[in-house]
């Protein structure tokens, strides 16, 4: 038996386009493998050597990145058909058919160019759900309520969200042209509604997710929790909001408000 | 008249304003009345397993037909399933299943929930159209009557539940396959629906609770599968030999080529004269009809 030595180069197959709605096509690049190489460093190589496997000189591939340590979410893309951060994706562990890795932009957000997408919808949704703690006022509001260690720990889990969009990309109910808000925002509602001061806007937040595109449009496929790189307890958030909106709806009915 | 333009708040349509309610009603309409009915229905049918020539089964069927407010129950079933199926189809076709790339078990269940919904709809349509409305699809004619008059006309008299159900199932192996796929779909859809409904309504709010409730739903799935398995076994195991003379007469009246069917199965059939004599006797004692 001959031990197969690790390949010296690999093929990066990239789905490219000039923007949303423009035609897309695939281009392949041969990239030398370096130890502990990740997708971003492979893309950097392609940027410096934008020559396809059939020898064509092309414009460098566009992508987005920030922190390079899986905390900003900017580099999220679909790698081998699966959404994840490209900065924390190691080449050696993800070669398919021996030597290929495919990269596509996320399919649920408008493409800016090549692998770079516009995640604005998530930030707009954070505004819609009042994703903040209301402490602005014309006078001194005094010290805030104290939070127990336990409450802080529970909320810490939700605070880890980096608005990357993985949960939305993998969600069968979230599409480019519908208004479903998705797990990212549900988690943040749970986050702010469990904060002693943030609670003040709890009813408004629940109202927002009882409209079309709200919590009831979740189909319980539970993909979101599987793909979330920050391991947010998204199932807890979704089910808990199911309960809170049920109660809120009954209260709304009998109080005559809304 | 005011001429100041005011920024109109986004206008939600009537349906949009009741979005939350509609989705909760969709969930509810899957559980009751339709789901609850399915449980009772399958339990009743499981009685076909008893080797008593269908007596227990007949007793159950007669009981259902004697229930008060039957029309009310039936209407609520029609409304419930119509509403649930219509919205269910909308939800099915507005989602973007992606089980190919994300083959997690919960996602598989999500996809199956939609596939079995559609299969259930197709199955329920044919099930009702043949057994209840007595439609004839290219010779696939499997009428069901709880009881019939001895001349084959509609009315109380001869208990026909068992022989006619057996006839429906023994008609062809394709029918059996159709029933197995159809009923399995309904049962899966209901059991998995109970599981997701507990999340939607916020009853099971932690993964641990969801897991526990999932075990309960699985048990329910197994029990219901056993029920319909028993029913199909009972219908296939039934032998036309077990029919009474009156049942044979009715059978020959309502089933096309009924006499040949029975003879093919080696059943001793009453002669036409004998059948006619019994029918006349019946008509005389019941003031004719
Ligand atoms: C045999 C009749 C049926 C029964 C007993 C039934 C029962 C149920 C139940 C209990 C649920 C769970 C609701 C929830 O998750 O909150 C459900 C969900 C669902 N049903 Fe049905 N159903 C039936 C027929 C259908 C049909 C004909 C369709 C049409 C394709 C359908 C499509 C759906 C869909 C898409 C869901 C998921 C809804 C969601 O996740 O929000 N069902 N069904
Ligand atoms: S559980 Fe709901 S929000 Fe999460 S991926 Fe599935 S449908 Fe989307
Ligand atoms: S919840 Fe998780 S997957 Fe979704 S945006 Fe936040 S970090 Fe990303
Ligand atoms: S670059 Fe920030 S998560 Fe990858």
Coordinates of C-alpha atoms and ligand atoms in Angstrom, one line a residue:
Chain A
X1 CA 0.0 0.0 0.0
X2 CA 1.2 3.4 -0.8
X3 CA 0.3 6.1 1.8
X4 CA -1.3 9.0 -0.1
X5 CA 0.5 12.2 0.6
X6 CA -1.7 15.3 1.2
X7 CA -2.3 17.3 -2.0
X8 CA 0.0 20.3 -2.7
X9 CA -2.7 22.4 -4.3
X10 CA -6.5 22.5 -4.2
X11 CA -9.2 24.0 -6.4
X12 CA -11.4 26.9 -5.2
X13 CA -14.6 26.9 -7.2
X14 CA -16.3 30.2 -6.8
X15 CA -19.7 31.4 -7.8
X16 CA -19.3 34.9 -9.2
X17 CA -21.6 37.8 -10.2
X18 CA -21.5 41.5 -10.6
X19 CA -24.4 42.0 -8.2
X20 CA -28.0 41.1 -7.3
X21 CA -30.0 40.1 -10.3
X22 CA -27.0 39.9 -12.6
X23 CA -26.1 36.6 -14.2
X24 CA -23.7 34.4 -12.2
X25 CA -21.1 31.9 -13.3
X26 CA -18.5 29.6 -11.8
X27 CA -14.8 30.1 -11.9
X28 CA -12.1 27.8 -10.5
X29 CA -8.7 28.7 -9.2
X30 CA -5.8 26.5 -8.2
X31 CA -4.4 27.5 -4.8
X32 CA -1.2 26.1 -3.2
X33 CA -2.1 24.6 0.2
X34 CA -0.2 26.1 3.2
X35 CA -0.3 24.6 6.7
X36 CA -3.5 25.7 8.7
X37 CA -4.7 27.6 5.7
X38 CA -8.2 29.0 6.0
X39 CA -10.6 30.1 3.3
X40 CA -9.8 33.8 3.7
X41 CA -6.1 33.2 3.2
X42 CA -7.0 31.2 0.1
X43 CA -9.1 34.1 -1.2
X44 CA -6.2 36.4 -0.5
X45 CA -4.0 34.2 -2.7
X46 CA -6.7 34.4 -5.5
X47 CA -6.8 38.2 -5.1
X48 CA -3.1 38.3 -5.7
X49 CA -3.2 35.7 -8.5
X50 CA -6.5 36.1 -10.3
X51 CA -5.9 33.5 -12.9
X52 CA -8.5 30.7 -13.4
X53 CA -7.6 27.1 -14.0
X54 CA -8.1 27.6 -17.7
X55 CA -5.5 30.3 -17.7
X56 CA -7.8 33.3 -18.0
X57 CA -6.9 36.5 -16.3
X58 CA -10.0 37.7 -14.4
X59 CA -10.9 40.5 -12.0
X60 CA -10.1 39.6 -8.4
X61 CA -12.9 38.0 -6.4
X62 CA -14.7 40.3 -4.0
X63 CA -15.5 39.1 -0.4
X64 CA -16.0 40.7 2.9
X65 CA -14.2 40.1 6.2
X66 CA -13.4 41.9 9.4
X67 CA -12.3 40.3 12.6
X68 CA -10.8 37.1 11.2
X69 CA -11.7 35.4 14.5
X70 CA -15.4 34.5 14.1
X71 CA -16.8 37.4 16.0
X72 CA -18.0 39.9 13.4
X73 CA -19.9 37.7 10.9
X74 CA -18.8 39.7 7.9
X75 CA -17.1 36.8 6.1
X76 CA -20.2 34.5 6.2
X77 CA -20.7 32.5 3.0
X78 CA -21.9 29.2 1.7
X79 CA -19.0 26.7 1.7
X80 CA -19.5 23.3 0.1
X81 CA -23.3 24.0 0.3
X82 CA -23.2 24.8 4.0
X83 CA -23.3 28.3 5.5
X84 CA -20.5 29.3 7.8
X85 CA -17.7 31.8 8.5
X86 CA -14.9 31.6 6.0
X87 CA -12.3 32.9 8.4
X88 CA -12.7 29.9 10.7
X89 CA -13.0 27.4 7.9
X90 CA -9.8 25.4 7.5
X91 CA -9.0 24.3 3.9
X92 CA -7.4 20.9 4.9
X93 CA -10.6 19.8 6.7
X94 CA -13.0 20.7 4.0
X95 CA -11.6 19.4 0.7
X96 CA -14.3 17.6 -1.2
X97 CA -13.6 14.9 -3.8
X98 CA -10.0 15.1 -2.7
X99 CA -9.2 18.6 -3.7
X100 CA -12.1 21.0 -4.2
X101 CA -13.9 23.6 -2.1
X102 CA -16.9 25.5 -3.5
X103 CA -17.8 29.0 -2.3
X104 CA -21.1 30.8 -2.9
X105 CA -22.5 34.0 -1.5
X106 CA -25.4 33.5 0.9
X107 CA -28.5 33.0 -1.1
X108 CA -31.0 34.8 1.2
X109 CA -29.4 38.3 1.0
X110 CA -28.8 40.5 -2.0
X111 CA -25.4 40.0 -3.5
X112 CA -23.2 43.1 -3.7
X113 CA -20.6 41.4 -5.7
X114 CA -19.2 37.8 -5.9
X115 CA -19.1 36.5 -2.3
X116 CA -20.1 39.8 -0.7
X117 CA -23.7 40.2 0.4
X118 CA -25.8 43.0 2.0
X119 CA -27.0 41.9 5.4
X120 CA -28.9 45.2 6.0
X121 CA -32.3 43.3 6.5
X122 CA -31.0 42.0 9.8
X123 CA -30.1 45.4 11.1
X124 CA -33.4 46.9 9.9
X125 CA -35.2 44.2 11.8
X126 CA -33.2 45.0 14.9
X127 CA -34.6 48.5 14.7
X128 CA -38.1 47.2 14.1
X129 CA -38.0 45.2 17.3
X130 CA -36.5 48.1 19.3
X131 CA -33.3 46.2 19.8
X132 CA -32.1 48.4 22.6
X133 CA -32.5 49.2 26.3
X134 CA -34.5 52.5 26.7
X135 CA -32.4 54.7 29.0
X136 CA -32.6 58.0 27.2
X137 CA -34.5 60.7 29.0
X138 CA -34.5 64.4 29.9
X139 CA -33.7 63.8 33.5
X140 CA -31.5 61.4 35.5
X141 CA -33.2 58.1 35.7
X142 CA -31.2 56.9 38.6
X143 CA -29.4 53.6 39.0
X144 CA -30.9 50.7 37.0
X145 CA -32.2 47.6 38.7
X146 CA -29.7 45.0 39.8
X147 CA -29.5 41.8 37.9
X148 CA -28.7 38.5 39.5
X149 CA -25.8 36.5 38.3
X150 CA -28.1 33.9 36.9
X151 CA -30.0 36.4 34.8
X152 CA -26.8 37.8 33.5
X153 CA -25.6 34.4 32.5
X154 CA -28.8 33.5 30.7
X155 CA -28.7 36.7 28.7
X156 CA -25.0 36.4 28.0
X157 CA -25.8 33.5 25.7
X158 CA -28.1 35.8 23.6
X159 CA -25.6 38.6 23.6
X160 CA -23.1 36.5 21.6
X161 CA -25.1 37.0 18.4
X162 CA -22.8 38.6 15.7
X163 CA -25.6 39.2 13.2
X164 CA -23.9 36.9 10.7
X165 CA -27.0 35.5 9.1
X166 CA -26.2 31.8 9.2
X167 CA -29.5 31.1 11.0
X168 CA -31.4 32.9 8.2
X169 CA -29.5 31.4 5.3
X170 CA -30.3 27.9 6.6
X171 CA -33.9 28.6 7.5
X172 CA -36.4 27.1 5.1
X173 CA -39.0 29.7 6.0
X174 CA -36.7 32.7 5.4
X175 CA -36.6 33.7 1.7
X176 CA -35.2 36.7 -0.2
X177 CA -38.6 38.0 -1.0
X178 CA -40.7 37.3 2.1
X179 CA -40.9 39.2 5.3
X180 CA -40.1 36.5 7.8
X181 CA -37.8 37.9 10.5
X182 CA -36.1 34.7 11.6
X183 CA -34.2 33.4 14.6
X184 CA -31.6 36.1 14.8
X185 CA -34.3 38.7 15.8
X186 CA -36.3 36.3 17.9
X187 CA -33.2 35.7 20.0
X188 CA -32.6 39.4 20.4
X189 CA -36.2 40.0 21.5
X190 CA -35.7 37.3 24.2
X191 CA -32.5 39.1 25.1
X192 CA -33.9 42.5 25.5
X193 CA -37.2 41.4 27.0
X194 CA -35.4 39.6 29.8
X195 CA -33.5 42.7 30.7
X196 CA -34.9 44.4 33.8
X197 CA -35.0 47.8 32.0
X198 CA -35.2 46.5 28.4
X199 CA -38.5 44.9 29.5
X200 CA -40.2 48.3 29.3
X201 CA -40.6 47.7 25.5
X202 CA -41.6 44.1 25.8
X203 CA -45.1 44.6 24.6
X204 CA -44.0 46.6 21.6
X205 CA -41.5 43.9 20.6
X206 CA -44.2 41.2 20.9
X207 CA -46.6 43.2 18.8
X208 CA -44.0 43.4 16.0
X209 CA -43.5 39.6 15.9
X210 CA -47.2 38.9 15.9
X211 CA -47.5 40.5 12.5
X212 CA -46.9 38.7 9.2
X213 CA -43.3 37.5 9.1
X214 CA -43.4 37.1 12.9
X215 CA -42.9 34.2 15.2
X216 CA -45.8 32.1 13.8
X217 CA -44.1 31.8 10.4
X218 CA -41.4 29.6 12.0
X219 CA -41.9 26.1 10.7
X220 CA -39.8 24.4 13.5
X221 CA -37.2 22.9 11.2
X222 CA -34.6 23.9 13.8
X223 CA -31.9 24.4 11.3
X224 CA -31.1 27.8 12.8
X225 CA -29.8 26.3 16.1
X226 CA -27.8 23.7 14.3
X227 CA -25.9 26.2 12.1
X228 CA -25.5 29.1 14.6
X229 CA -21.7 29.4 15.1
X230 CA -22.2 31.2 18.4
X231 CA -24.4 28.5 19.8
X232 CA -27.3 30.8 20.8
X233 CA -30.1 28.9 22.4
X234 CA -32.4 29.7 19.5
X235 CA -34.9 26.9 20.2
X236 CA -35.5 28.3 23.7
X237 CA -36.0 31.8 22.3
X238 CA -38.5 30.6 19.6
X239 CA -40.6 28.4 22.0
X240 CA -40.5 31.0 24.7
X241 CA -41.8 33.7 22.4
X242 CA -44.4 31.2 21.2
X243 CA -45.6 31.1 24.8
X244 CA -45.3 34.9 25.4
X245 CA -47.2 35.8 22.2
X246 CA -49.9 33.4 23.1
X247 CA -50.4 35.0 26.5
X248 CA -49.9 38.5 25.0
X249 CA -52.7 37.8 22.4
X250 CA -55.1 36.7 25.1
X251 CA -54.2 39.8 27.1
X252 CA -54.6 42.0 24.1
X253 CA -58.0 40.5 23.3
X254 CA -59.4 41.1 26.8
X255 CA -57.8 44.5 27.4
X256 CA -59.1 45.8 24.1
X257 CA -55.7 47.3 23.4
X258 CA -54.7 46.7 19.8
Chain B
X1 CA -61.4 69.7 4.4
X2 CA -57.9 69.2 5.5
X3 CA -55.2 69.4 2.9
X4 CA -52.3 68.5 5.1
X5 CA -50.8 65.2 3.8
X6 CA -50.3 62.8 6.6
X7 CA -47.8 60.0 6.4
X8 CA -50.1 57.0 6.1
X9 CA -49.2 54.2 8.5
X10 CA -48.6 51.0 6.7
X11 CA -52.0 49.5 6.0
X12 CA -52.4 45.9 6.8
X13 CA -55.0 43.9 5.0
X14 CA -57.7 42.1 7.0
X15 CA -55.8 38.8 6.6
X16 CA -52.5 40.4 7.6
X17 CA -54.0 42.0 10.7
X18 CA -55.2 38.6 11.8
X19 CA -52.0 36.8 10.8
X20 CA -51.2 35.6 14.3
X21 CA -54.7 34.3 14.9
X22 CA -54.9 32.5 11.6
X23 CA -51.7 30.7 12.2
X24 CA -52.7 29.7 15.7
X25 CA -56.1 28.5 14.3
X26 CA -54.2 26.5 11.6
X27 CA -52.3 24.7 14.4
X28 CA -55.5 24.2 16.4
X29 CA -57.5 22.9 13.4
X30 CA -54.8 20.2 12.9
X31 CA -55.1 19.0 16.5
X32 CA -58.9 19.3 16.9
X33 CA -61.3 18.4 15.4
X34 CA -59.4 16.6 12.6
X35 CA -56.7 15.0 14.6
X36 CA -58.9 13.9 17.4
X37 CA -61.3 12.4 14.9
X38 CA -58.4 10.5 13.3
X39 CA -57.5 8.9 16.6
X40 CA -61.1 7.7 17.2
X41 CA -61.5 6.6 13.6
X42 CA -58.3 4.5 13.7
X43 CA -59.3 3.0 17.1
X44 CA -62.7 2.0 15.7
X45 CA -61.1 0.5 12.6
X46 CA -58.7 -1.5 14.7
X47 CA -61.7 -3.5 15.9
X48 CA -61.6 -5.3 12.6
X49 CA -58.8 -7.4 14.1
X50 CA -61.2 -9.5 16.3
X51 CA -62.1 -12.8 14.6
X52 CA -65.8 -12.4 15.2
X53 CA -66.9 -11.9 11.6
X54 CA -66.9 -8.1 12.2
X55 CA -69.3 -8.0 15.1
X56 CA -67.3 -5.7 17.3
X57 CA -66.4 -3.5 14.4
X58 CA -70.1 -3.3 13.3
X59 CA -71.0 -2.4 16.9
X60 CA -68.5 0.5 16.9
X61 CA -69.8 1.8 13.5
X62 CA -73.4 1.6 14.7
X63 CA -72.4 3.5 17.8
X64 CA -70.8 6.3 15.7
X65 CA -73.9 6.5 13.5
X66 CA -76.1 6.7 16.5
X67 CA -74.1 9.6 18.0
X68 CA -76.1 12.8 18.7
X69 CA -75.2 15.9 16.8
X70 CA -73.5 13.8 14.1
X71 CA -74.2 16.5 11.5
X72 CA -72.5 19.1 13.7
X73 CA -69.5 16.9 14.2
X74 CA -69.3 16.3 10.5
X75 CA -69.5 20.0 9.6
X76 CA -66.8 20.9 12.1
X77 CA -64.6 18.2 10.5
X78 CA -65.2 19.6 7.0
X79 CA -64.6 23.2 8.1
X80 CA -61.5 22.2 10.1
X81 CA -59.8 20.1 7.5
X82 CA -60.7 22.5 4.7
X83 CA -59.2 25.5 6.5
X84 CA -56.2 23.5 7.7
X85 CA -55.5 22.0 4.2
X86 CA -55.9 25.3 2.4
X87 CA -53.5 27.2 4.7
X88 CA -51.2 24.2 4.9
X89 CA -50.8 24.2 1.1
X90 CA -50.0 27.9 1.2
X91 CA -47.4 27.3 3.9
X92 CA -46.0 24.3 2.1
X93 CA -45.4 26.2 -1.2
X94 CA -44.1 29.5 0.4
X95 CA -41.3 27.7 2.3
X96 CA -38.0 26.7 0.7
X97 CA -37.1 23.2 1.9
X98 CA -33.4 22.6 2.0
X99 CA -33.0 19.2 3.5
X100 CA -30.4 18.4 0.8
X101 CA -27.8 20.8 2.2
X102 CA -29.0 20.7 5.8
X103 CA -29.9 17.1 6.5
X104 CA -30.6 17.4 10.2
X105 CA -33.3 15.2 11.6
X106 CA -35.5 18.1 12.6
X107 CA -35.2 19.5 9.1
X108 CA -36.1 16.1 7.7
X109 CA -39.2 16.1 9.9
X110 CA -40.0 19.6 8.6
X111 CA -39.9 18.4 5.0
X112 CA -41.8 15.2 5.8
X113 CA -44.5 17.3 7.5
X114 CA -45.1 19.1 4.2
X115 CA -44.9 16.0 2.1
X116 CA -47.2 13.9 4.3
X117 CA -49.7 16.8 4.4
X118 CA -50.0 16.7 0.7
X119 CA -50.2 12.8 0.6
X120 CA -52.8 13.0 3.4
X121 CA -54.9 15.4 1.3
X122 CA -54.8 13.1 -1.7
X123 CA -55.5 10.0 0.3
X124 CA -58.4 11.6 2.3
X125 CA -60.0 12.7 -0.9
X126 CA -60.0 9.3 -2.5
X127 CA -60.9 7.6 0.7
X128 CA -64.0 9.7 1.1
X129 CA -64.9 9.8 -2.5
X130 CA -64.9 6.0 -2.9
X131 CA -66.2 4.8 0.5
X132 CA -68.5 7.7 1.3
X133 CA -69.6 9.3 -1.9
X134 CA -69.5 6.0 -3.7
X135 CA -67.6 7.4 -6.7
X136 CA -66.4 4.9 -9.2
X137 CA -62.8 5.5 -10.4
X138 CA -62.3 3.4 -13.5
X139 CA -64.0 0.4 -12.0
X140 CA -62.3 1.0 -8.6
X141 CA -65.6 0.9 -6.8
X142 CA -65.5 0.3 -3.1
X143 CA -68.7 1.5 -1.5
X144 CA -69.0 1.5 2.2
X145 CA -72.3 1.4 4.1
X146 CA -72.7 0.8 7.8
X147 CA -76.0 -1.0 7.3
X148 CA -78.2 -1.7 4.3
X149 CA -81.6 -2.9 3.5
X150 CA -81.7 -6.4 2.2
X151 CA -82.5 -5.3 -1.3
X152 CA -79.3 -3.2 -1.3
X153 CA -81.1 0.1 -0.9
X154 CA -80.0 2.6 1.7
X155 CA -81.4 2.1 5.2
X156 CA -81.0 0.1 8.3
X157 CA -81.1 -3.7 8.2
X158 CA -78.2 -5.9 7.3
X159 CA -74.8 -5.0 8.9
X160 CA -72.4 -4.6 6.1
X161 CA -69.4 -2.7 7.6
X162 CA -67.1 -5.6 7.7
X163 CA -67.8 -7.3 4.4
X164 CA -67.7 -4.1 2.4
X165 CA -64.5 -2.8 4.1
X166 CA -62.9 -6.2 3.4
X167 CA -64.1 -5.9 -0.2
X168 CA -62.6 -2.4 -0.5
X169 CA -59.2 -3.6 0.7
X170 CA -59.1 -7.0 -0.9
X171 CA -59.9 -5.3 -4.3
X172 CA -56.3 -5.0 -5.2
X173 CA -52.8 -4.9 -3.7
X174 CA -52.6 -1.4 -5.1
X175 CA -55.4 -0.3 -2.8
X176 CA -53.6 -1.8 0.2
X177 CA -50.5 0.0 -0.8
X178 CA -52.4 3.2 -1.2
X179 CA -54.0 2.8 2.2
X180 CA -50.7 2.0 3.9
X181 CA -49.0 5.1 2.4
X182 CA -52.0 7.3 3.0
X183 CA -52.7 6.4 6.6
X184 CA -49.0 6.3 7.5
X185 CA -48.8 9.8 6.2
X186 CA -51.8 11.0 8.2
X187 CA -50.5 9.4 11.4
X188 CA -47.0 10.8 10.9
X189 CA -48.3 14.2 10.1
X190 CA -50.5 14.2 13.2
X191 CA -47.9 12.9 15.6
X192 CA -45.2 15.3 14.3
X193 CA -47.7 18.1 14.2
X194 CA -48.5 17.6 17.9
X195 CA -44.7 17.9 18.6
X196 CA -44.3 21.1 16.6
X197 CA -47.6 22.5 18.0
X198 CA -46.2 22.3 21.5
X199 CA -43.4 24.5 20.4
X200 CA -45.6 26.9 18.4
X201 CA -47.9 27.5 21.4
X202 CA -45.0 27.7 23.8
X203 CA -45.8 24.6 25.9
X204 CA -42.4 23.0 25.5
X205 CA -39.9 25.8 25.8
X206 CA -36.6 24.0 26.3
X207 CA -34.9 21.4 24.2
X208 CA -35.2 19.0 27.1
X209 CA -39.0 19.5 27.3
X210 CA -39.2 19.2 23.5
X211 CA -37.4 15.9 23.7
X212 CA -39.7 14.5 26.4
X213 CA -42.8 15.6 24.5
X214 CA -41.2 14.1 21.4
X215 CA -41.1 10.7 23.1
X216 CA -44.8 11.0 23.9
X217 CA -45.6 11.9 20.3
X218 CA -43.5 8.9 19.2
X219 CA -45.5 6.6 21.4
X220 CA -48.7 8.0 20.0
X221 CA -47.3 7.4 16.5
X222 CA -46.5 3.8 17.4
X223 CA -49.9 3.2 19.0
X224 CA -51.8 4.7 16.0
X225 CA -49.6 2.7 13.6
X226 CA -50.6 -0.5 15.5
X227 CA -54.3 0.5 15.2
X228 CA -54.3 0.9 11.5
X229 CA -52.0 -2.0 11.1
X230 CA -54.6 -4.1 12.9
X231 CA -57.4 -2.7 10.8
X232 CA -55.7 -3.5 7.5
X233 CA -54.8 -7.0 8.7
X234 CA -58.4 -7.5 9.9
X235 CA -59.8 -6.4 6.5
X236 CA -57.4 -8.7 4.6
X237 CA -57.9 -11.6 6.9
X238 CA -61.7 -11.5 6.7
X239 CA -63.1 -14.3 4.6
X240 CA -66.3 -13.9 2.6
X241 CA -67.2 -17.3 4.0
X242 CA -68.0 -15.6 7.3
X243 CA -70.9 -13.7 5.7
X244 CA -74.5 -14.5 6.7
X245 CA -77.0 -15.3 4.0
X246 CA -78.5 -11.8 4.2
X247 CA -75.1 -10.2 3.9
X248 CA -74.4 -12.3 0.8
X249 CA -77.6 -11.2 -0.7
X250 CA -76.9 -7.5 -0.1
X251 CA -73.3 -8.0 -1.3
X252 CA -74.6 -9.3 -4.6
X253 CA -77.0 -6.4 -4.9
X254 CA -74.4 -3.6 -4.4
X255 CA -71.2 -4.9 -5.8
X256 CA -70.9 -5.2 -9.6
X257 CA -70.5 -8.9 -10.4
X258 CA -70.9 -9.6 -6.7
X259 CA -72.1 -13.1 -7.3
X260 CA -69.0 -13.9 -9.3
X261 CA -66.8 -12.4 -6.7
X262 CA -68.3 -14.6 -4.0
X263 CA -68.2 -17.7 -6.2
X264 CA -64.6 -17.0 -7.1
X265 CA -63.8 -17.1 -3.4
X266 CA -65.5 -20.4 -3.0
X267 CA -68.5 -19.0 -1.1
X268 CA -71.7 -20.9 -1.2
X269 CA -74.2 -18.3 -2.6
X270 CA -78.0 -18.4 -2.2
X271 CA -79.8 -18.9 -5.5
X272 CA -81.4 -15.9 -7.2
X273 CA -84.8 -17.4 -6.3
X274 CA -83.8 -17.7 -2.6
X275 CA -82.5 -14.1 -2.6
X276 CA -85.7 -12.8 -4.1
X277 CA -87.8 -14.8 -1.6
X278 CA -86.0 -13.2 1.3
X279 CA -86.3 -9.8 -0.1
X280 CA -90.0 -10.1 -0.6
X281 CA -90.4 -11.5 2.9
X282 CA -88.6 -8.4 4.2
X283 CA -90.7 -6.0 2.1
X284 CA -93.9 -7.6 3.3
X285 CA -93.0 -7.5 7.0
X286 CA -91.9 -3.8 6.7
X287 CA -94.9 -2.6 4.8
X288 CA -93.0 -2.4 1.5
X289 CA -90.7 0.4 0.5
Ligands
LIG1 C1 -55.4 14.4 8.0 C2 -55.6 15.7 8.1 C3 -54.6 16.5 8.8 C4 -54.3 16.6 10.1 C5 -54.9 15.7 11.2 C6 -53.3 17.6 10.3 C7 -52.7 17.9 11.5 C8 -51.7 18.9 11.7 C9 -51.1 19.3 13.0 C10 -51.6 18.8 14.3 C11 -50.2 20.2 12.7 C12 -49.3 20.9 13.7 C13 -49.6 22.4 13.9 C14 -48.4 23.1 14.5 O1 -47.3 22.8 14.3 O2 -48.7 24.1 15.2 C15 -50.1 20.4 11.3 C16 -49.3 21.2 10.7 C17 -49.2 21.4 9.4 N1 -50.0 20.8 8.4 FE1 -51.5 19.5 8.8 N2 -52.9 18.1 9.1 C18 -53.7 17.5 8.2 C19 -53.8 17.8 6.8 C20 -52.9 18.6 6.2 C21 -52.9 18.9 4.8 C22 -53.9 18.3 3.8 C23 -51.9 19.8 4.6 C24 -51.6 20.3 3.2 C25 -50.5 20.2 2.6 C26 -51.3 20.1 5.8 C27 -50.2 20.9 6.0 C28 -49.6 21.2 7.2 C29 -48.4 22.1 7.3 C30 -47.7 22.7 6.2 C31 -48.2 22.2 8.7 C32 -47.1 22.9 9.4 C33 -47.6 24.3 9.8 C34 -46.6 25.0 10.6 O3 -45.5 24.6 10.8 O4 -46.9 26.2 10.9 N3 -51.9 19.4 6.8 N4 -51.1 19.6 10.7
LIG2 S1 -36.8 26.7 13.6 FE1 -37.9 28.3 12.6 S2 -36.5 30.1 12.6 FE2 -35.3 28.2 13.0 S3 -34.6 27.6 10.9 FE3 -36.5 26.5 11.4 S4 -38.1 27.7 10.5 FE4 -36.3 29.0 10.6
LIG3 S1 -28.2 33.9 16.0 FE1 -26.3 32.9 15.5 S2 -26.5 32.4 13.3 FE2 -28.0 33.9 13.8 S3 -27.1 35.8 13.3 FE3 -26.8 35.5 15.4 S4 -24.8 34.4 15.6 FE4 -25.4 34.3 13.4
LIG4 S1 -14.1 37.8 9.6 FE1 -15.3 38.3 11.3 S2 -16.4 36.4 11.5 FE2 -15.0 35.9 9.9

